Coordinates of C-alpha atoms in Angstrom, one line a residue:
Chain A
M463 CA -0.2 -0.4 0.0
T464 CA 3.4 2.4 0.4
E465 CA 2.9 2.6 -3.5
Q466 CA -0.4 3.6 -3.1
A467 CA 0.5 6.6 -0.8
S468 CA 2.4 8.5 -3.3
L469 CA 0.1 8.6 -5.9
A470 CA -1.8 11.5 -6.8
T471 CA -5.6 11.3 -6.8
T472 CA -8.3 13.1 -8.7
P473 CA -11.5 14.9 -6.6
L474 CA -13.2 12.0 -8.0
D475 CA -11.3 9.5 -6.2
G476 CA -13.8 9.2 -3.2
L477 CA -16.4 8.7 -5.6
H478 CA -14.7 5.9 -7.7
R479 CA -14.3 4.1 -4.3
E480 CA -17.9 4.6 -3.0
L481 CA -18.8 2.9 -6.5
G482 CA -16.2 0.1 -6.0
A483 CA -13.6 0.8 -8.6
K484 CA -10.6 -1.4 -8.8
M485 CA -8.0 1.4 -8.5
V486 CA -4.8 1.2 -10.4
P487 CA -1.5 3.5 -10.7
F488 CA -1.7 5.2 -14.0
A489 CA 0.7 8.2 -14.8
G490 CA 1.4 8.9 -11.2
Y491 CA -2.1 8.9 -10.7
A492 CA -4.6 6.7 -8.4
M493 CA -7.3 5.7 -11.8
P494 CA -10.5 3.6 -11.5
V495 CA -9.2 1.1 -14.5
Q496 CA -12.9 -0.5 -13.8
Y497 CA -15.8 -0.7 -11.8
P498 CA -18.1 -3.9 -11.1
A499 CA -19.8 -3.9 -14.0
G500 CA -16.5 -4.7 -15.8
I501 CA -14.6 -3.7 -18.8
I502 CA -16.5 -5.3 -21.5
K503 CA -20.3 -4.4 -20.4
E504 CA -18.9 -0.8 -19.8
H505 CA -17.5 -0.8 -23.2
L506 CA -21.1 -2.0 -24.2
H507 CA -22.7 0.8 -22.4
T508 CA -21.1 3.4 -23.7
R509 CA -21.9 2.4 -27.1
E510 CA -25.2 1.9 -26.2
A511 CA -26.2 4.6 -23.8
A512 CA -23.7 6.8 -22.4
G513 CA -20.8 6.4 -20.3
L514 CA -19.1 8.8 -17.6
F515 CA -15.1 9.0 -17.4
D516 CA -13.1 10.5 -15.2
V517 CA -10.0 12.0 -16.9
S518 CA -9.1 14.6 -14.7
H519 CA -5.4 13.4 -14.6
M520 CA -4.9 15.0 -18.0
G521 CA -3.2 18.0 -18.2
Q522 CA -5.4 21.4 -18.4
L523 CA -3.5 24.3 -19.2
I524 CA -4.1 28.0 -20.1
L525 CA -2.3 30.1 -23.0
R526 CA -2.6 33.7 -22.8
G527 CA -1.2 37.0 -23.9
E528 CA -0.3 38.8 -27.1
G529 CA 1.2 35.9 -29.7
S530 CA 0.0 33.0 -28.4
T531 CA -1.5 31.9 -31.6
A532 CA 2.3 32.5 -33.2
V533 CA 3.4 30.6 -30.4
L534 CA 1.5 27.1 -31.0
E535 CA 2.1 27.6 -34.4
S536 CA 5.9 27.4 -33.8
L537 CA 5.1 23.9 -31.7
V538 CA 2.3 22.2 -33.5
P539 CA 1.8 22.2 -37.6
V540 CA -1.6 23.2 -37.2
D541 CA -3.4 26.4 -38.6
I542 CA -4.0 27.9 -35.3
Q543 CA -5.0 31.2 -36.8
A544 CA -7.9 29.8 -38.4
L545 CA -9.1 28.2 -35.3
P546 CA -12.5 30.4 -34.3
E547 CA -13.3 31.3 -30.8
N548 CA -14.7 28.1 -28.9
G549 CA -13.4 26.2 -31.8
Q550 CA -11.2 22.8 -31.2
T551 CA -8.4 21.1 -33.1
Y552 CA -6.3 18.0 -32.3
A553 CA -2.7 19.1 -32.6
L554 CA 0.9 17.0 -32.3
F555 CA 3.8 18.8 -30.6
T556 CA 6.3 17.7 -32.7
N557 CA 10.3 17.2 -32.1
D558 CA 13.3 18.3 -34.5
Q559 CA 13.5 14.8 -36.0
G560 CA 9.8 14.6 -37.2
G561 CA 8.6 12.5 -34.1
V562 CA 6.0 13.3 -31.6
L563 CA 6.2 14.3 -28.2
D564 CA 2.7 14.5 -27.2
D565 CA -1.0 14.8 -28.9
L566 CA -3.0 17.5 -27.6
I567 CA -6.7 19.2 -28.2
I568 CA -6.4 22.9 -28.2
T569 CA -9.2 25.2 -27.5
R570 CA -9.4 28.8 -28.5
W571 CA -11.2 30.9 -25.6
G572 CA -10.1 34.4 -27.0
P573 CA -8.0 36.2 -29.3
E574 CA -5.0 35.2 -27.8
C575 CA -6.0 32.7 -25.4
F576 CA -6.3 29.1 -25.5
F577 CA -7.2 26.4 -23.4
L578 CA -5.0 22.9 -23.8
V579 CA -5.5 19.6 -23.0
V580 CA -2.3 17.4 -22.7
N581 CA -1.8 13.7 -21.7
A582 CA -0.9 13.1 -18.3
A583 CA 2.3 11.1 -18.8
C584 CA 3.4 13.9 -20.9
K585 CA 2.5 16.7 -18.5
A586 CA 5.3 18.0 -16.9
Q587 CA 7.2 17.5 -20.2
D588 CA 4.7 19.5 -22.1
I589 CA 4.8 22.6 -19.9
A590 CA 8.5 22.8 -19.8
H591 CA 8.3 22.6 -23.8
L592 CA 5.8 25.2 -24.1
Q593 CA 7.2 27.3 -21.6
S594 CA 10.5 27.4 -23.6
A595 CA 8.7 28.8 -26.4
L596 CA 7.1 31.6 -24.6
N597 CA 8.2 35.2 -25.3
G598 CA 6.2 37.2 -22.6
Q599 CA 2.6 35.0 -22.6
E600 CA 1.2 33.8 -19.8
L601 CA 1.1 29.9 -19.4
K602 CA -1.2 28.8 -16.4
V603 CA -1.4 25.2 -15.1
L604 CA -5.0 24.6 -14.2
E605 CA -4.2 22.2 -10.8
D606 CA -7.7 22.8 -9.1
K607 CA -9.8 21.3 -12.0
A608 CA -11.2 18.0 -13.1
L609 CA -12.1 16.8 -16.5
L610 CA -15.2 14.4 -16.8
A611 CA -16.1 13.0 -20.0
L612 CA -19.8 11.8 -21.0
Q613 CA -19.7 9.5 -24.1
G614 CA -22.3 7.8 -26.1
P615 CA -25.6 8.0 -28.1
K616 CA -27.4 9.0 -24.7
A617 CA -24.9 11.8 -23.9
R618 CA -27.0 14.9 -25.9
E619 CA -30.3 13.9 -24.1
V620 CA -28.9 13.7 -20.6
M621 CA -27.0 16.9 -21.4
A622 CA -29.6 18.4 -23.0
A623 CA -31.8 17.9 -19.9
L624 CA -28.9 19.8 -17.9
S625 CA -28.1 22.5 -20.3
P626 CA -29.7 23.8 -23.5
E627 CA -26.3 25.2 -24.8
A628 CA -24.5 22.1 -24.3
A629 CA -27.1 20.3 -26.3
A630 CA -26.6 22.7 -29.2
L631 CA -22.6 22.0 -29.4
T632 CA -21.6 20.4 -32.5
F633 CA -18.2 18.1 -32.4
M634 CA -15.1 20.1 -31.8
N635 CA -16.8 23.0 -30.5
G636 CA -17.1 24.0 -26.9
A637 CA -19.1 26.4 -24.6
R638 CA -19.3 28.1 -21.1
I639 CA -22.3 26.6 -19.1
E640 CA -23.8 26.4 -16.1
V641 CA -25.2 22.8 -14.5
G642 CA -27.5 23.3 -11.6
G643 CA -25.2 26.4 -10.6
I644 CA -21.9 24.8 -11.5
K645 CA -19.8 26.4 -13.6
V646 CA -18.7 24.2 -16.5
Y647 CA -16.6 24.7 -19.6
I648 CA -17.9 22.1 -22.3
T649 CA -16.7 20.8 -25.4
C650 CA -18.2 18.5 -27.9
S651 CA -15.4 15.9 -28.1
G652 CA -14.2 12.6 -26.8
Y653 CA -12.0 9.5 -27.2
T654 CA -14.4 6.9 -27.8
G655 CA -15.7 7.5 -31.5
E656 CA -19.1 8.3 -30.0
D657 CA -21.2 11.6 -29.6
G658 CA -20.3 13.0 -26.3
F659 CA -18.8 15.6 -24.4
E660 CA -15.7 16.8 -21.9
L661 CA -16.4 18.9 -18.9
S662 CA -13.8 20.9 -17.5
V663 CA -15.1 21.9 -13.9
D664 CA -13.5 23.2 -10.5
A665 CA -12.3 20.4 -8.3
E666 CA -14.5 21.4 -5.5
H667 CA -17.5 20.9 -7.7
A668 CA -16.3 17.8 -9.6
D669 CA -18.2 15.1 -7.2
A670 CA -21.3 17.1 -7.5
L671 CA -21.6 17.2 -11.0
A672 CA -20.1 13.6 -11.4
R673 CA -23.2 12.4 -9.3
R674 CA -25.9 14.6 -11.0
L675 CA -24.9 12.9 -14.4
L676 CA -24.8 9.3 -12.4
A677 CA -28.3 10.1 -11.5
F678 CA -29.4 9.6 -14.9
E679 CA -30.4 6.2 -15.9
D680 CA -28.4 6.2 -18.9
V681 CA -25.2 7.1 -17.4
A682 CA -22.9 4.6 -15.9
P683 CA -19.4 4.9 -14.6
V684 CA -16.7 3.7 -17.1
G685 CA -13.2 2.7 -16.2
L686 CA -9.8 3.4 -18.1
G687 CA -10.0 0.0 -19.2
A688 CA -12.9 0.3 -21.3
R689 CA -11.8 3.9 -22.4
D690 CA -8.9 2.1 -24.0
S691 CA -10.7 -0.5 -25.8
L692 CA -13.2 1.8 -26.9
R693 CA -10.7 4.4 -28.5
L694 CA -8.9 1.4 -30.2
E695 CA -12.2 0.1 -32.0
A696 CA -12.6 3.8 -32.9
G697 CA -9.2 3.6 -34.6
L698 CA -7.6 6.4 -32.1
C699 CA -4.0 7.1 -31.4
L700 CA -2.7 6.4 -27.9
Y701 CA 0.8 8.6 -26.8
G702 CA 3.3 5.6 -26.0
H703 CA 1.8 3.6 -28.6
E704 CA 0.7 4.7 -32.0
L705 CA 2.7 7.7 -31.1
S706 CA 6.1 8.6 -29.8
T707 CA 9.3 10.4 -30.1
T708 CA 10.4 8.2 -33.1
I709 CA 7.0 7.6 -34.9
D710 CA 6.1 10.5 -37.4
P711 CA 3.0 11.9 -38.2
V712 CA 2.8 10.0 -41.8
T713 CA 3.8 6.5 -40.4
A714 CA 1.2 7.3 -37.4
G715 CA -1.5 8.0 -40.4
L716 CA -2.1 11.4 -39.0
M717 CA -1.6 13.3 -42.4
W718 CA -4.8 15.0 -41.7
S719 CA -3.9 16.4 -38.5
I720 CA -1.1 18.5 -40.7
S721 CA -2.9 21.7 -41.8
K722 CA -3.1 22.3 -45.7
S723 CA -1.8 26.2 -45.0
R724 CA 1.2 24.6 -42.9
R725 CA 2.3 21.6 -45.7
A726 CA 5.0 22.2 -48.0
D727 CA 2.7 23.6 -50.8
G728 CA 0.7 25.7 -48.1
A729 CA 0.5 29.4 -47.7
R730 CA 2.7 29.6 -44.5
P731 CA 4.7 26.5 -45.0
G732 CA 6.7 24.6 -42.0
G733 CA 7.6 26.8 -38.8
F734 CA 7.0 23.8 -36.6
P735 CA 10.0 21.3 -35.2
G736 CA 11.2 18.8 -37.7
A737 CA 9.1 20.0 -40.6
D738 CA 11.7 19.3 -43.2
V739 CA 11.8 15.4 -41.8
I740 CA 8.0 15.7 -41.9
F741 CA 8.0 16.9 -45.8
Q742 CA 10.3 14.7 -46.8
R743 CA 8.3 11.7 -45.5
M744 CA 5.0 13.2 -47.2
S745 CA 6.3 13.4 -50.3
E746 CA 8.6 9.7 -50.0
G747 CA 6.1 8.0 -48.2
A748 CA 6.8 6.1 -45.0
A749 CA 8.3 2.6 -44.5
L750 CA 5.9 1.6 -42.0
R751 CA 2.3 2.2 -41.9
R752 CA -0.5 1.8 -39.0
V753 CA -3.0 -0.6 -39.5
G754 CA -5.8 -2.2 -37.7
L755 CA -5.5 -6.0 -37.1
A756 CA -8.9 -8.0 -36.8
V757 CA -8.0 -11.6 -35.1
E758 CA -9.4 -14.5 -36.0
G759 CA -11.2 -16.5 -33.1
K760 CA -11.2 -15.5 -29.6
R761 CA -7.4 -15.8 -28.5
P762 CA -6.2 -12.2 -28.1
V763 CA -3.0 -10.4 -29.2
R764 CA -1.1 -8.4 -27.1
E765 CA 1.1 -5.4 -27.6
G766 CA 4.8 -6.0 -28.8
Q767 CA 3.6 -9.1 -30.4
A768 CA 5.3 -9.7 -34.0
V769 CA 3.4 -9.5 -37.4
L770 CA 4.5 -11.9 -39.9
D771 CA 3.7 -12.6 -43.4
S772 CA 2.6 -15.6 -45.0
D773 CA 6.0 -17.0 -45.0
G774 CA 6.7 -16.4 -41.6
R775 CA 8.9 -13.3 -41.9
Q776 CA 8.4 -10.4 -39.3
V777 CA 7.0 -7.4 -41.0
G778 CA 5.3 -5.3 -38.2
E779 CA 4.7 -4.9 -34.5
V780 CA 1.6 -5.1 -32.5
C781 CA 1.4 -1.5 -30.8
S782 CA -2.3 -1.5 -29.0
A783 CA -4.6 -4.4 -28.8
A784 CA -7.8 -5.0 -26.9
F785 CA -11.1 -7.0 -26.9
G786 CA -13.5 -5.1 -29.3
A787 CA -16.3 -5.9 -27.6
S788 CA -18.7 -4.0 -30.3
F789 CA -16.9 -5.2 -33.1
G790 CA -17.2 -8.8 -31.7
G791 CA -13.7 -10.3 -31.2
P792 CA -10.0 -9.2 -30.4
I793 CA -8.7 -6.1 -32.5
A794 CA -5.2 -4.9 -32.7
M795 CA -3.3 -1.8 -34.0
A796 CA 0.2 -2.8 -35.6
F797 CA 3.0 -0.8 -37.5
V798 CA 3.4 -2.7 -40.8
E799 CA 5.8 -2.9 -44.0
R800 CA 3.5 -0.2 -46.1
P801 CA 2.8 -2.6 -48.9
L802 CA 1.5 -4.7 -46.8
G803 CA -1.1 -2.3 -45.0
E804 CA -3.8 -2.4 -47.6
P805 CA -7.2 -3.7 -45.8
G806 CA -7.7 -7.1 -46.6
T807 CA -3.9 -8.4 -46.6
A808 CA -3.8 -11.7 -44.5
L809 CA -1.1 -11.9 -41.9
S810 CA -0.7 -13.5 -38.6
V811 CA 0.8 -12.4 -35.4
D812 CA 3.0 -14.3 -33.1
V813 CA 1.4 -15.2 -29.9
R814 CA 3.9 -17.1 -27.8
G815 CA 4.8 -19.4 -30.8
K816 CA 1.6 -19.8 -32.1
A817 CA 1.0 -18.0 -35.7
I818 CA -2.7 -16.6 -35.1
P819 CA -4.5 -15.2 -38.4
V820 CA -5.3 -11.8 -38.6
T821 CA -6.4 -9.2 -41.5
V822 CA -5.6 -6.2 -42.0
T823 CA -9.0 -4.2 -41.4
R824 CA -10.0 -0.5 -42.1
M825 CA -10.6 1.8 -39.2
P826 CA -12.7 2.4 -37.3
F827 CA -13.6 -1.2 -36.2
S828 CA -16.9 0.5 -35.0
P829 CA -18.6 3.3 -36.9
Q830 CA -17.7 7.0 -35.5
R831 CA -21.0 9.0 -34.6
Y832 CA -19.8 12.6 -34.0
F833 CA -22.3 14.7 -34.1
R834 CA -21.7 17.0 -37.0
G835 CA -24.9 19.3 -37.2
Chain B
M1031 CA -9.8 -36.0 1.7
G1032 CA -13.2 -37.7 2.5
A1033 CA -14.7 -34.2 3.5
L1034 CA -13.5 -33.2 0.1
A1035 CA -15.2 -36.4 -1.7
T1036 CA -18.5 -35.2 0.3
A1037 CA -18.4 -31.6 -0.7
P1038 CA -21.6 -30.1 -2.2
R1039 CA -21.4 -29.4 -5.7
Q1040 CA -23.1 -26.0 -5.6
Y1041 CA -21.6 -23.1 -3.8
A1042 CA -24.4 -20.4 -3.9
P1043 CA -23.2 -17.1 -4.4
N1044 CA -23.7 -15.1 -0.9
S1045 CA -25.5 -12.0 -1.5
Q1046 CA -24.5 -10.7 1.6
E1047 CA -21.0 -10.7 0.0
D1048 CA -19.3 -7.2 -0.8
S1049 CA -18.5 -7.2 -4.8
N1050 CA -14.8 -6.8 -3.7
M1051 CA -14.8 -9.7 -1.5
S1052 CA -13.5 -13.1 -2.9
L1053 CA -15.4 -16.2 -2.3
T1054 CA -12.7 -19.0 -1.0
P1055 CA -15.0 -22.3 -0.7
S1056 CA -13.7 -24.3 2.1
E1057 CA -14.5 -27.5 0.9
L1058 CA -11.9 -26.9 -2.1
K1059 CA -7.8 -27.0 -2.0
Y1060 CA -5.9 -24.2 -3.6
A1061 CA -2.4 -23.8 -5.6
S1062 CA -0.6 -20.6 -4.6
S1063 CA -1.0 -19.8 -8.6
H1064 CA -4.5 -19.4 -7.9
E1065 CA -6.0 -22.9 -9.4
W1066 CA -8.6 -24.6 -6.8
A1067 CA -8.8 -28.4 -7.1
R1068 CA -12.0 -30.7 -6.1
L1069 CA -11.6 -34.1 -5.6
E1070 CA -15.1 -35.6 -6.7
E1071 CA -16.4 -38.9 -5.6
D1072 CA -15.4 -40.6 -8.8
G1073 CA -11.8 -40.0 -7.6
T1074 CA -11.1 -37.5 -10.5
V1075 CA -10.0 -34.1 -9.4
T1076 CA -11.7 -31.0 -11.1
V1077 CA -9.5 -27.6 -11.5
G1078 CA -10.4 -24.2 -12.3
V1079 CA -9.3 -21.1 -11.1
S1080 CA -10.6 -18.9 -8.1
D1081 CA -12.7 -16.2 -7.3
H1082 CA -10.1 -14.1 -6.6
A1083 CA -8.2 -14.9 -9.5
Q1084 CA -10.9 -14.2 -12.1
K1085 CA -11.4 -11.1 -10.4
E1086 CA -8.0 -10.1 -10.8
L1087 CA -8.1 -11.1 -14.5
G1088 CA -11.4 -9.2 -15.1
D1089 CA -13.2 -10.1 -18.0
V1090 CA -12.2 -13.5 -19.4
V1091 CA -12.2 -13.8 -23.0
F1092 CA -9.9 -16.9 -24.1
V1093 CA -9.4 -19.9 -22.1
E1094 CA -6.9 -22.4 -23.6
L1095 CA -7.3 -26.2 -22.3
P1096 CA -5.0 -29.3 -22.3
E1097 CA -5.7 -32.2 -24.2
V1098 CA -8.2 -34.9 -23.3
G1099 CA -5.4 -37.6 -23.1
S1100 CA -2.2 -35.9 -22.1
T1101 CA -0.2 -36.2 -18.7
L1102 CA 0.5 -33.4 -16.5
A1103 CA 2.8 -33.3 -13.2
A1104 CA 1.9 -31.0 -10.8
G1105 CA 2.9 -27.7 -11.3
D1106 CA 2.9 -28.4 -14.9
E1107 CA 1.6 -25.6 -17.3
A1108 CA -1.9 -26.8 -18.4
G1109 CA -3.6 -24.1 -20.3
V1110 CA -4.0 -20.4 -20.7
V1111 CA -6.6 -17.9 -19.4
E1112 CA -6.9 -14.5 -21.4
S1113 CA -8.5 -11.6 -20.1
V1114 CA -9.3 -8.2 -21.4
K1115 CA -6.1 -7.3 -19.8
A1116 CA -3.9 -10.1 -19.7
A1117 CA -2.5 -13.7 -20.6
S1118 CA -2.0 -15.8 -17.3
D1119 CA -0.6 -19.8 -17.5
I1120 CA -2.7 -22.1 -16.0
Y1121 CA -0.8 -24.9 -13.7
A1122 CA -1.8 -28.4 -12.7
P1123 CA -2.3 -28.4 -9.1
V1124 CA -1.9 -32.1 -9.0
G1125 CA -0.5 -34.9 -11.4
G1126 CA -2.6 -37.2 -13.6
E1127 CA -4.1 -37.9 -16.9
V1128 CA -6.3 -35.1 -18.1
V1129 CA -9.4 -37.3 -18.8
A1130 CA -12.1 -34.1 -19.6
V1131 CA -12.2 -30.4 -20.2
N1132 CA -14.8 -27.7 -20.2
E1133 CA -15.5 -27.3 -24.0
T1134 CA -18.0 -24.9 -23.2
L1135 CA -15.3 -22.5 -22.3
E1136 CA -14.3 -22.2 -26.0
D1137 CA -17.8 -20.3 -27.0
A1138 CA -18.4 -18.8 -23.3
P1139 CA -15.2 -18.2 -21.7
E1140 CA -17.3 -15.7 -19.6
T1141 CA -18.6 -18.2 -17.5
V1142 CA -15.0 -18.3 -15.4
N1143 CA -16.4 -14.8 -14.3
A1144 CA -20.0 -15.5 -13.7
D1145 CA -19.5 -19.1 -12.0
P1146 CA -15.5 -19.9 -10.9
Y1147 CA -15.9 -22.7 -9.4
N1148 CA -19.0 -24.4 -10.9
D1149 CA -19.8 -24.0 -14.7
G1150 CA -16.4 -22.5 -14.9
W1151 CA -14.3 -25.3 -14.4
F1152 CA -11.3 -25.7 -16.7
F1153 CA -10.4 -29.4 -16.6
R1154 CA -10.5 -32.9 -14.5
L1155 CA -7.6 -35.1 -14.2
Q1156 CA -7.1 -38.9 -13.0
P1157 CA -4.8 -38.1 -10.0
S1158 CA -1.5 -40.4 -10.0
D1159 CA -1.4 -39.7 -6.6
T1160 CA -4.2 -38.0 -4.6
A1161 CA -1.5 -37.5 -1.4
E1162 CA -0.4 -34.5 -3.8
L1163 CA -3.8 -32.6 -2.7
D1164 CA -2.3 -32.9 0.7
A1165 CA 0.6 -30.3 -0.5
L1166 CA -2.1 -27.9 -1.6
L1167 CA -3.4 -24.8 0.4
S1168 CA -6.6 -25.3 2.4
A1169 CA -9.1 -22.4 1.7
D1170 CA -8.0 -20.0 5.1
D1171 CA -4.5 -20.1 3.9
Y1172 CA -5.3 -19.2 0.3
A1173 CA -7.3 -16.5 1.3
A1174 CA -4.5 -15.2 3.5
R1175 CA -2.3 -15.6 1.0
C1176 CA -4.3 -13.5 -1.6
E1177 CA -4.6 -10.8 1.4
E1178 CA -1.0 -10.4 1.2
D1179 CA -0.9 -9.7 -2.3

């Protein structure tokens, strides 16, 4: 239990324990990996109704002051200038080698004011990275905030009962709302492939807000275990698995996240770390490609296992694996040699000496249901 | 051993039980690697994984069972149980010949979570030496060991 003592807790720690969560260490926090329902039921509940996730371990930052737009554009290959107020964008902090330091969500709060959500494990490094790029702007780390995610086909109905403004939000847009007197910055976004919301709230009100949401019959608590299988089914990358300092955005299949205006042939080409390497990779193509794998049978494959071609030659490696409860079987993502990455290609995965047949499968494994209005 | 042979076959889940508490039927013997063993009236030994183990594993999605007719020594790898989180080896708690495997686990591996001591059994051995059961842990000793984990 001594290791538990050194873990940080989220403002919902008491609620998780009350709900019977199995708590595990994750990125320095005690986090619920699952509740008594279990990962598969929690996964399915999110796809059928609505799941409530505590993602308060993620870093919430504010960057503001004259020149903030330019600071962000110097760090990410995204057209931040074009981002409207309360609009959100996915972004990558690239490094000089064209790799990725972290992925994040940027929301514009004002002409020179941005709200950033970064990965828990990369938080300290991201803060230092941002600080080194500042020239007079302020970077504020929101230590006293919680972040909840409400995800699933019933999420909008639930929010509509609490806030009409929230119910009107379309994918990747945010708004300031009040829920029963609690101030919330809500965005229509998430990490499950479903319609849904993320709610940033003062730590002191997080428990009350979570209980308010859980009071809806359609809402059940969902842990990190199902969060991972849901995002994998949705074909979404997880830093440390599909993204790292040695994986460039082209290899990761995230070319779409590089804005047209910031590309080699764009209006404002480059100007972010590793631009030359990434542009070269874009024109020449990467040696490897991120693909989805549908696994034959019920035996799961695991991260780190070798992907083999029909001759038994290693052609790649599994980077994430899960049981796709909605897909109906084990699934995985892998990096494989580019020519073998076409959907329908038959490969196998070496599971402790057994070659388990897999098929390269177009992602997402489960249809995305974002609400675009 | 007599007590084992006459042990009731059904262990009704205790509704008073906290969901985080594990059931450890006193009539069974346990390996520290979390298998249970039950000596049946016909002299065979049924093997499965404990309630504590299935809770630790989480949702079971695949079970690999030994082949009927194969011979195992106590402590031999007898199969694999795979959950949404991890793969774990299953060991034979006693030695003997595998006389039956639970084929329902092939299509319904979640039975291991739902009913670890009855419908979720893994395989049955004709033991080569029933005295090997004595080397296994009692329910109390096993429960105490789980507490330490």
